[in-house]
Amino acid sequence: MEFDPTWMLLGLPLAFVLGWLASRLDLRQLRAENRSAPKAYFKGLNFLLNEQQDQAIDAFIEAVQNDPDTSELHFALGNLFRRRGEYDRAVRVHEHLLSRGDLSTSDRDRAQHALALDFLKAGLLDRAEDALNRLEDTAYEAQARLALLAIYERSRDWEHAAAIASKMHGADQGDFSTRQAHYLCEQALALSAQGDRPGAKALLEQAVAAAPDAARPRIELARLFQLMGQHDAVLSTLRAMGERNPAALPLASALMVEAANASSRREEVHQLLLSHYTHSPSLDVLESIVALENAQPSLQATARQRYVQHLDKERSLVAAAKWLAEEKLEHEQFHPQIQRALDHAVKPLTRYRCAACGFEARQHFWQCPGCQTWDSYPARRVEEL
């Protein structure tokens, strides 16, 4: 059978027409999809800007359904779920992203970081820790380490916290020497409570070496020496602390008085505290000076006048109340009622206040119980701020 070229002439136009029709159909479908996806996306963005999060989530879900391969929409949707407290849905979105094989390395790291934040916000600290550890050697490494540090502090896992702080300090991600000293102090206190005083002493000496200018390591070491009956070591340690960090001496003045009374070195400590008080008047240092002078009969009259002399330096209701407690009034029968009223009024003034969040406490904290910030409590009381 011979080939008839007429069929080829007839087939070529037909194939061209069919190809043109197919391309038009694909183009129309593509345009329809492109119109629907951006429309849903911008609708969601508009709802988000108007703080209508429920409607924004519905719009983004529609956009994701129209274009399931778009990672940015998944990230937006996951973040919205997290902000609304729907952590299980946020986790599902970010885990779906991580399961995709076509995800770029940068987007994979981003999804891993987002997943870690989901677990962290949900309070699933063990799963958050695992997710954050996977971010080592990524662009999110520094953020992950900070989050891990917060987890370990929250769970009081001081050993792991010290390891993370050491990594960050070594990688020039900040100065964590003082934070490391705090972690060593916390471990030392735990050992001391268990009766391991030599182990506690070794850790506190490491803390002093890690942060020579920090007040806490030397104060904790002095307290340990006091427990061990080494009163001379207490005074030498606190003297060194006062030289390195004079502002923190009010926190240690009462301990210095205890050691001075136990070692018969009252005069030495008395002169040291007077010298500090002259340059920087402080209620706690004043109290320590008065305590030392009251222990010596020849100085008791001087001690009574210390509070009045303090009023020349500072307008202190606390000092006035303490002076009045020892004075005889014209109508002495009303003294107890007046004194009770004054003592009640000065109570809030003798507290310590966190400089970061304003949380007030009767005792000084190295880490604020309210905002968990380290070294946010000044060494001075509320009245002196």
Short mmCIF file of C-alpha atoms in Angstrom, two decimals:
data_model
loop_
_atom_site.label_atom_id
_atom_site.label_comp_id
_atom_site.label_asym_id
_atom_site.label_seq_id
_atom_site.Cartn_x
_atom_site.Cartn_y
_atom_site.Cartn_z
CA MET A 1 0.00 0.00 0.00
CA GLU A 2 1.47 3.36 -1.07
CA PHE A 3 1.69 6.28 1.38
CA ASP A 4 -0.62 9.15 0.47
CA PRO A 5 0.97 12.53 1.38
CA THR A 6 -2.49 14.12 1.31
CA TRP A 7 -3.20 12.75 4.81
CA MET A 8 -0.11 14.52 6.15
CA LEU A 9 -1.30 17.80 4.69
CA LEU A 10 -4.66 17.34 6.33
CA GLY A 11 -3.20 16.12 9.70
CA LEU A 12 -0.75 18.96 10.32
CA PRO A 13 -3.40 21.71 10.59
CA LEU A 14 -5.53 19.42 12.77
CA ALA A 15 -2.63 18.74 15.17
CA PHE A 16 -1.86 22.44 15.36
CA VAL A 17 -5.48 23.27 16.22
CA LEU A 18 -5.64 20.57 18.92
CA GLY A 19 -2.35 21.73 20.46
CA TRP A 20 -3.54 25.33 20.47
CA LEU A 21 -6.79 24.36 22.17
CA ALA A 22 -4.95 22.30 24.84
CA SER A 23 -2.56 25.16 25.62
CA ARG A 24 -5.44 27.58 25.96
CA LEU A 25 -7.19 25.28 28.39
CA ASP A 26 -4.02 24.88 30.53
CA LEU A 27 -3.41 28.62 30.47
CA ARG A 28 -6.96 29.37 31.59
CA GLN A 29 -6.65 26.84 34.42
CA LEU A 30 -3.31 28.27 35.50
CA ARG A 31 -4.70 31.80 35.48
CA ALA A 32 -7.72 30.71 37.52
CA GLU A 33 -5.46 29.04 40.11
CA ASN A 34 -3.14 32.05 40.28
CA ARG A 35 -6.12 34.35 40.76
CA SER A 36 -7.69 32.24 43.50
CA ALA A 37 -4.48 31.69 45.55
CA PRO A 38 -3.38 35.35 45.80
CA LYS A 39 -6.96 36.39 46.45
CA ALA A 40 -7.19 34.07 49.46
CA TYR A 41 -3.72 35.10 50.59
CA PHE A 42 -4.46 38.83 50.49
CA LYS A 43 -7.82 38.26 52.11
CA GLY A 44 -6.03 36.52 54.99
CA LEU A 45 -3.48 39.32 55.20
CA ASN A 46 -6.26 41.89 55.39
CA PHE A 47 -7.97 39.98 58.19
CA LEU A 48 -4.64 39.70 60.02
CA LEU A 49 -4.00 43.44 59.82
CA ASN A 50 -7.47 44.04 61.22
CA GLU A 51 -6.72 41.61 64.09
CA GLN A 52 -9.42 39.20 62.92
CA GLN A 53 -7.39 36.07 63.48
CA ASP A 54 -10.21 33.55 63.06
CA GLN A 55 -11.07 34.84 59.58
CA ALA A 56 -7.36 35.12 58.73
CA ILE A 57 -6.80 31.45 59.59
CA ASP A 58 -9.75 30.40 57.40
CA ALA A 59 -8.39 32.44 54.50
CA PHE A 60 -4.88 31.02 54.84
CA ILE A 61 -6.24 27.48 55.04
CA GLU A 62 -8.06 28.15 51.74
CA ALA A 63 -4.83 29.51 50.25
CA VAL A 64 -2.88 26.44 51.36
CA GLN A 65 -5.50 24.15 49.84
CA ASN A 66 -5.23 26.00 46.53
CA ASP A 67 -1.44 25.90 46.57
CA PRO A 68 -0.24 23.13 48.93
CA ASP A 69 3.39 23.44 47.83
CA THR A 70 3.83 27.04 48.98
CA SER A 71 5.91 26.90 52.16
CA GLU A 72 5.40 30.57 53.08
CA LEU A 73 1.69 30.04 53.50
CA HIS A 74 2.38 27.09 55.80
CA PHE A 75 4.70 29.20 57.91
CA ALA A 76 2.12 31.99 58.16
CA LEU A 77 -0.59 29.53 59.12
CA GLY A 78 1.60 27.78 61.73
CA ASN A 79 2.55 31.10 63.33
CA LEU A 80 -1.09 32.13 63.51
CA PHE A 81 -2.02 28.87 65.22
CA ARG A 82 0.78 29.39 67.76
CA ARG A 83 -0.28 32.96 68.49
CA ARG A 84 -3.82 31.77 69.16
CA GLY A 85 -2.59 29.06 71.52
CA GLU A 86 -3.60 26.22 69.15
CA TYR A 87 -0.24 24.53 69.57
CA ASP A 88 -1.32 21.09 68.35
CA ARG A 89 -2.40 22.55 64.99
CA ALA A 90 0.81 24.60 64.76
CA VAL A 91 2.83 21.44 65.40
CA ARG A 92 0.97 19.57 62.65
CA VAL A 93 1.64 22.35 60.13
CA HIS A 94 5.36 22.50 60.88
CA GLU A 95 5.76 18.73 61.04
CA HIS A 96 4.07 18.52 57.62
CA LEU A 97 6.62 21.00 56.29
CA LEU A 98 9.51 18.95 57.71
CA SER A 99 8.12 15.79 56.08
CA ARG A 100 8.35 17.31 52.60
CA GLY A 101 11.28 16.11 50.55
CA ASP A 102 11.39 19.17 48.29
CA LEU A 103 12.00 21.67 51.13
CA SER A 104 15.20 23.71 50.91
CA THR A 105 17.77 23.51 53.71
CA SER A 106 17.01 27.05 54.90
CA ASP A 107 13.25 26.39 54.99
CA ARG A 108 13.84 23.09 56.76
CA ASP A 109 15.86 24.85 59.48
CA ARG A 110 13.16 27.50 59.71
CA ALA A 111 10.46 24.86 60.12
CA GLN A 112 12.53 23.07 62.78
CA HIS A 113 12.91 26.34 64.70
CA ALA A 114 9.17 27.03 64.41
CA LEU A 115 8.40 23.51 65.66
CA ALA A 116 10.69 24.05 68.66
CA LEU A 117 8.83 27.27 69.48
CA ASP A 118 5.52 25.40 69.27
CA PHE A 119 6.71 22.86 71.84
CA LEU A 120 8.20 25.59 74.02
CA LYS A 121 4.99 27.63 74.08
CA ALA A 122 2.98 24.49 74.79
CA GLY A 123 5.18 23.71 77.82
CA LEU A 124 6.47 20.44 76.31
CA LEU A 125 10.02 21.11 77.46
CA ASP A 126 11.47 17.68 76.68
CA ARG A 127 10.24 17.81 73.07
CA ALA A 128 11.31 21.45 72.78
CA GLU A 129 14.79 20.52 74.01
CA ASP A 130 15.10 17.78 71.38
CA ALA A 131 13.89 20.12 68.61
CA LEU A 132 16.27 22.89 69.70
CA ASN A 133 19.26 20.54 69.81
CA ARG A 134 18.65 19.78 66.13
CA LEU A 135 19.37 23.42 65.31
CA GLU A 136 23.08 23.19 66.11
CA ASP A 137 25.26 24.44 63.20
CA THR A 138 22.32 26.27 61.60
CA ALA A 139 21.40 29.93 61.24
CA TYR A 140 19.13 29.51 64.28
CA GLU A 141 21.87 28.16 66.56
CA ALA A 142 22.19 31.26 68.78
CA GLN A 143 18.41 31.55 69.26
CA ALA A 144 18.16 27.83 69.99
CA ARG A 145 20.89 28.01 72.63
CA LEU A 146 19.18 30.92 74.38
CA ALA A 147 15.93 28.96 74.44
CA LEU A 148 17.76 25.89 75.80
CA LEU A 149 19.32 28.07 78.48
CA ALA A 150 15.84 29.23 79.53
CA ILE A 151 14.62 25.61 79.64
CA TYR A 152 17.52 24.45 81.80
CA GLU A 153 17.13 27.40 84.17
CA ARG A 154 13.41 26.77 84.45
CA SER A 155 14.00 23.11 85.30
CA ARG A 156 17.00 24.03 87.50
CA ASP A 157 19.29 21.80 85.46
CA TRP A 158 22.33 23.89 86.30
CA GLU A 159 24.89 21.45 84.86
CA HIS A 160 23.38 21.57 81.35
CA ALA A 161 22.81 25.32 81.69
CA ALA A 162 26.50 25.79 82.47
CA ALA A 163 27.46 23.73 79.41
CA ILE A 164 25.26 25.84 77.10
CA ALA A 165 26.52 29.10 78.64
CA SER A 166 30.08 27.92 78.10
CA LYS A 167 29.36 27.19 74.43
CA MET A 168 27.81 30.61 73.90
CA HIS A 169 30.63 32.37 75.72
CA GLY A 170 33.20 30.50 73.62
CA ALA A 171 31.36 31.31 70.40
CA ASP A 172 31.33 35.06 71.21
CA GLN A 173 27.53 35.05 71.46
CA GLY A 174 27.72 37.22 74.57
CA ASP A 175 29.49 37.48 77.92
CA PHE A 176 28.13 34.61 80.01
CA SER A 177 30.87 34.55 82.65
CA THR A 178 28.64 35.94 85.42
CA ARG A 179 25.81 33.59 84.41
CA GLN A 180 28.24 30.64 84.57
CA ALA A 181 29.27 31.77 88.06
CA HIS A 182 25.62 31.74 89.15
CA TYR A 183 25.19 28.19 87.85
CA LEU A 184 28.27 27.05 89.75
CA CYS A 185 26.91 28.73 92.92
CA GLU A 186 23.59 26.93 92.52
CA GLN A 187 25.38 23.58 92.19
CA ALA A 188 27.56 24.42 95.20
CA LEU A 189 24.51 25.20 97.34
CA ALA A 190 23.03 21.82 96.43
CA LEU A 191 26.26 20.04 97.41
CA SER A 192 26.47 21.98 100.66
CA ALA A 193 22.89 20.99 101.53
CA GLN A 194 23.92 17.35 100.99
CA GLY A 195 26.85 17.77 103.37
CA ASP A 196 29.56 17.85 100.68
CA ARG A 197 31.29 21.04 101.78
CA PRO A 198 34.65 20.32 100.07
CA GLY A 199 32.83 19.82 96.77
CA ALA A 200 30.84 23.00 97.31
CA LYS A 201 34.02 24.92 98.11
CA ALA A 202 35.68 23.71 94.89
CA LEU A 203 32.72 24.86 92.79
CA LEU A 204 32.58 28.26 94.50
CA GLU A 205 36.28 28.78 93.87
CA GLN A 206 35.61 27.99 90.19
CA ALA A 207 32.82 30.58 90.26
CA VAL A 208 35.17 33.20 91.72
CA ALA A 209 37.69 32.46 88.97
CA ALA A 210 35.00 32.62 86.27
CA ALA A 211 33.68 36.02 87.41
CA PRO A 212 36.19 37.76 89.73
CA ASP A 213 34.12 40.97 89.95
CA ALA A 214 30.81 39.24 90.70
CA ALA A 215 29.59 39.54 94.28
CA ARG A 216 27.70 36.29 94.67
CA PRO A 217 30.55 33.72 94.43
CA ARG A 218 32.55 35.39 97.21
CA ILE A 219 29.47 35.93 99.41
CA GLU A 220 28.44 32.28 99.04
CA LEU A 221 32.04 31.19 99.70
CA ALA A 222 32.12 33.35 102.85
CA ARG A 223 28.88 31.77 104.06
CA LEU A 224 30.39 28.34 103.52
CA PHE A 225 33.48 29.34 105.50
CA GLN A 226 31.16 30.57 108.26
CA LEU A 227 29.47 27.15 108.39
CA MET A 228 32.91 25.54 108.58
CA GLY A 229 33.93 27.85 111.45
CA GLN A 230 36.69 29.56 109.42
CA HIS A 231 35.90 33.12 110.49
CA ASP A 232 39.17 34.66 109.31
CA ALA A 233 38.55 33.22 105.86
CA VAL A 234 35.07 34.77 105.93
CA LEU A 235 36.49 38.24 106.55
CA SER A 236 39.29 37.98 104.00
CA THR A 237 36.83 36.74 101.35
CA LEU A 238 34.35 39.53 102.02
CA ARG A 239 37.09 42.16 102.15
CA ALA A 240 38.20 41.03 98.68
CA MET A 241 34.57 41.20 97.50
CA GLY A 242 34.24 44.74 98.84
CA GLU A 243 37.35 45.81 96.99
CA ARG A 244 36.14 44.27 93.72
CA ASN A 245 32.50 45.28 94.03
CA PRO A 246 31.95 47.96 96.71
CA ALA A 247 28.28 48.43 95.75
CA ALA A 248 27.50 44.90 96.94
CA LEU A 249 29.01 45.32 100.43
CA PRO A 250 25.59 46.02 102.07
CA LEU A 251 24.61 42.44 101.18
CA ALA A 252 27.58 41.09 103.14
CA SER A 253 27.81 43.51 106.07
CA ALA A 254 25.69 41.40 108.46
CA LEU A 255 27.84 38.33 107.72
CA MET A 256 30.95 40.41 108.39
CA VAL A 257 29.58 41.36 111.83
CA GLU A 258 28.95 37.68 112.67
CA ALA A 259 32.51 36.75 111.68
CA ALA A 260 33.95 39.76 113.53
CA ASN A 261 32.18 38.81 116.76
CA ALA A 262 33.33 35.19 116.43
CA SER A 263 36.95 36.09 115.69
CA SER A 264 37.33 39.11 118.02
CA ARG A 265 38.11 41.37 115.04
CA ARG A 266 35.36 43.89 115.74
CA GLU A 267 37.55 46.97 115.51
CA GLU A 268 38.94 46.00 112.10
CA VAL A 269 35.49 45.34 110.67
CA HIS A 270 34.09 48.45 112.37
CA GLN A 271 36.65 50.66 110.64
CA LEU A 272 36.08 48.95 107.29
CA LEU A 273 32.32 49.48 107.48
CA LEU A 274 32.70 53.08 108.65
CA SER A 275 34.98 53.79 105.69
CA HIS A 276 32.46 52.32 103.28
CA TYR A 277 29.53 54.13 104.92
CA THR A 278 31.35 57.47 104.68
CA HIS A 279 31.66 57.12 100.90
CA SER A 280 28.30 55.41 100.31
CA PRO A 281 25.69 55.63 103.09
CA SER A 282 23.55 52.51 103.28
CA LEU A 283 20.90 51.27 105.72
CA ASP A 284 22.35 47.76 105.88
CA VAL A 285 25.87 49.00 106.54
CA LEU A 286 24.47 51.42 109.13
CA GLU A 287 22.68 48.54 110.88
CA SER A 288 25.92 46.54 110.96
CA ILE A 289 27.85 49.48 112.42
CA VAL A 290 25.19 49.96 115.10
CA ALA A 291 25.28 46.24 115.92
CA LEU A 292 29.06 46.33 116.41
CA GLU A 293 28.89 49.45 118.58
CA ASN A 294 26.05 48.11 120.71
CA ALA A 295 28.24 45.09 121.49
CA GLN A 296 30.77 47.42 123.10
CA PRO A 297 29.52 49.33 126.18
CA SER A 298 31.84 52.25 125.52
CA LEU A 299 30.26 52.84 122.09
CA GLN A 300 26.59 52.32 122.91
CA ALA A 301 25.90 56.05 123.26
CA THR A 302 27.45 56.63 119.83
CA ALA A 303 25.35 53.85 118.35
CA ARG A 304 22.11 55.54 119.43
CA GLN A 305 23.03 58.69 117.54
CA ARG A 306 23.90 56.92 114.30
CA TYR A 307 20.30 57.01 113.03
CA VAL A 308 20.00 60.76 113.64
CA GLN A 309 23.30 61.35 111.88
CA HIS A 310 22.05 59.24 108.98
CA LEU A 311 19.09 61.61 108.58
CA ASP A 312 21.60 64.37 107.76
CA LYS A 313 22.74 62.27 104.79
CA GLU A 314 19.47 60.62 103.71
CA ARG A 315 15.79 61.41 104.33
CA SER A 316 15.09 57.98 105.74
CA LEU A 317 11.81 57.07 107.42
CA VAL A 318 13.37 53.71 108.34
CA ALA A 319 16.22 55.39 110.25
CA ALA A 320 13.77 57.78 111.94
CA ALA A 321 11.58 54.88 113.10
CA LYS A 322 14.61 53.00 114.48
CA TRP A 323 15.84 56.06 116.38
CA LEU A 324 12.39 56.73 117.82
CA ALA A 325 12.10 53.15 119.08
CA GLU A 326 14.88 53.82 121.61
CA GLU A 327 13.76 57.29 122.68
CA LYS A 328 11.54 58.34 125.58
CA LEU A 329 8.63 60.55 124.55
CA GLU A 330 6.75 63.17 126.54
CA HIS A 331 3.61 61.05 126.32
CA GLU A 332 5.31 57.69 126.66
CA GLN A 333 1.99 55.89 127.08
CA PHE A 334 1.29 56.44 123.36
CA HIS A 335 4.72 55.27 122.24
CA PRO A 336 3.77 51.63 121.47
CA GLN A 337 0.90 52.65 119.19
CA ILE A 338 3.04 55.22 117.38
CA GLN A 339 5.88 52.75 116.99
CA ARG A 340 3.59 50.06 115.58
CA ALA A 341 2.24 52.54 113.03
CA LEU A 342 5.75 53.56 112.01
CA ASP A 343 6.97 49.98 111.74
CA HIS A 344 4.00 49.17 109.53
CA ALA A 345 4.70 52.19 107.33
CA VAL A 346 8.37 51.39 106.82
CA LYS A 347 7.91 47.69 105.97
CA PRO A 348 7.48 48.29 102.20
CA LEU A 349 10.52 50.58 102.26
CA THR A 350 12.82 47.83 103.54
CA ARG A 351 12.09 45.49 100.61
CA TYR A 352 14.22 44.88 97.54
CA ARG A 353 12.80 45.68 94.09
CA CYS A 354 13.67 44.06 90.77
CA ALA A 355 14.93 46.66 88.32
CA ALA A 356 13.60 44.63 85.38
CA CYS A 357 9.98 43.91 86.37
CA GLY A 358 9.41 45.72 89.69
CA PHE A 359 8.82 42.53 91.71
CA GLU A 360 9.39 43.32 95.41
CA ALA A 361 10.63 40.89 98.04
CA ARG A 362 11.73 41.00 101.67
CA GLN A 363 15.00 39.28 100.85
CA HIS A 364 17.56 39.87 98.14
CA PHE A 365 17.46 37.46 95.19
CA TRP A 366 20.19 36.81 92.67
CA GLN A 367 17.54 35.74 90.15
CA CYS A 368 14.18 37.51 90.20
CA PRO A 369 11.33 35.10 91.05
CA GLY A 370 9.02 37.17 88.86
CA CYS A 371 10.84 37.65 85.55
CA GLN A 372 13.74 35.19 86.06
CA THR A 373 16.30 37.93 85.30
CA TRP A 374 19.73 37.52 86.89
CA ASP A 375 21.31 40.28 89.01
CA SER A 376 18.28 42.55 88.61
CA TYR A 377 17.98 43.28 92.36
CA PRO A 378 20.12 46.22 93.51
CA ALA A 379 22.01 45.82 96.77
CA ARG A 380 19.99 48.70 98.21
CA ARG A 381 16.48 48.65 99.60
CA VAL A 382 13.45 50.40 98.11
CA GLU A 383 13.81 53.52 100.29
CA GLU A 384 17.37 54.05 99.05
CA LEU A 385 16.63 53.80 95.33
#
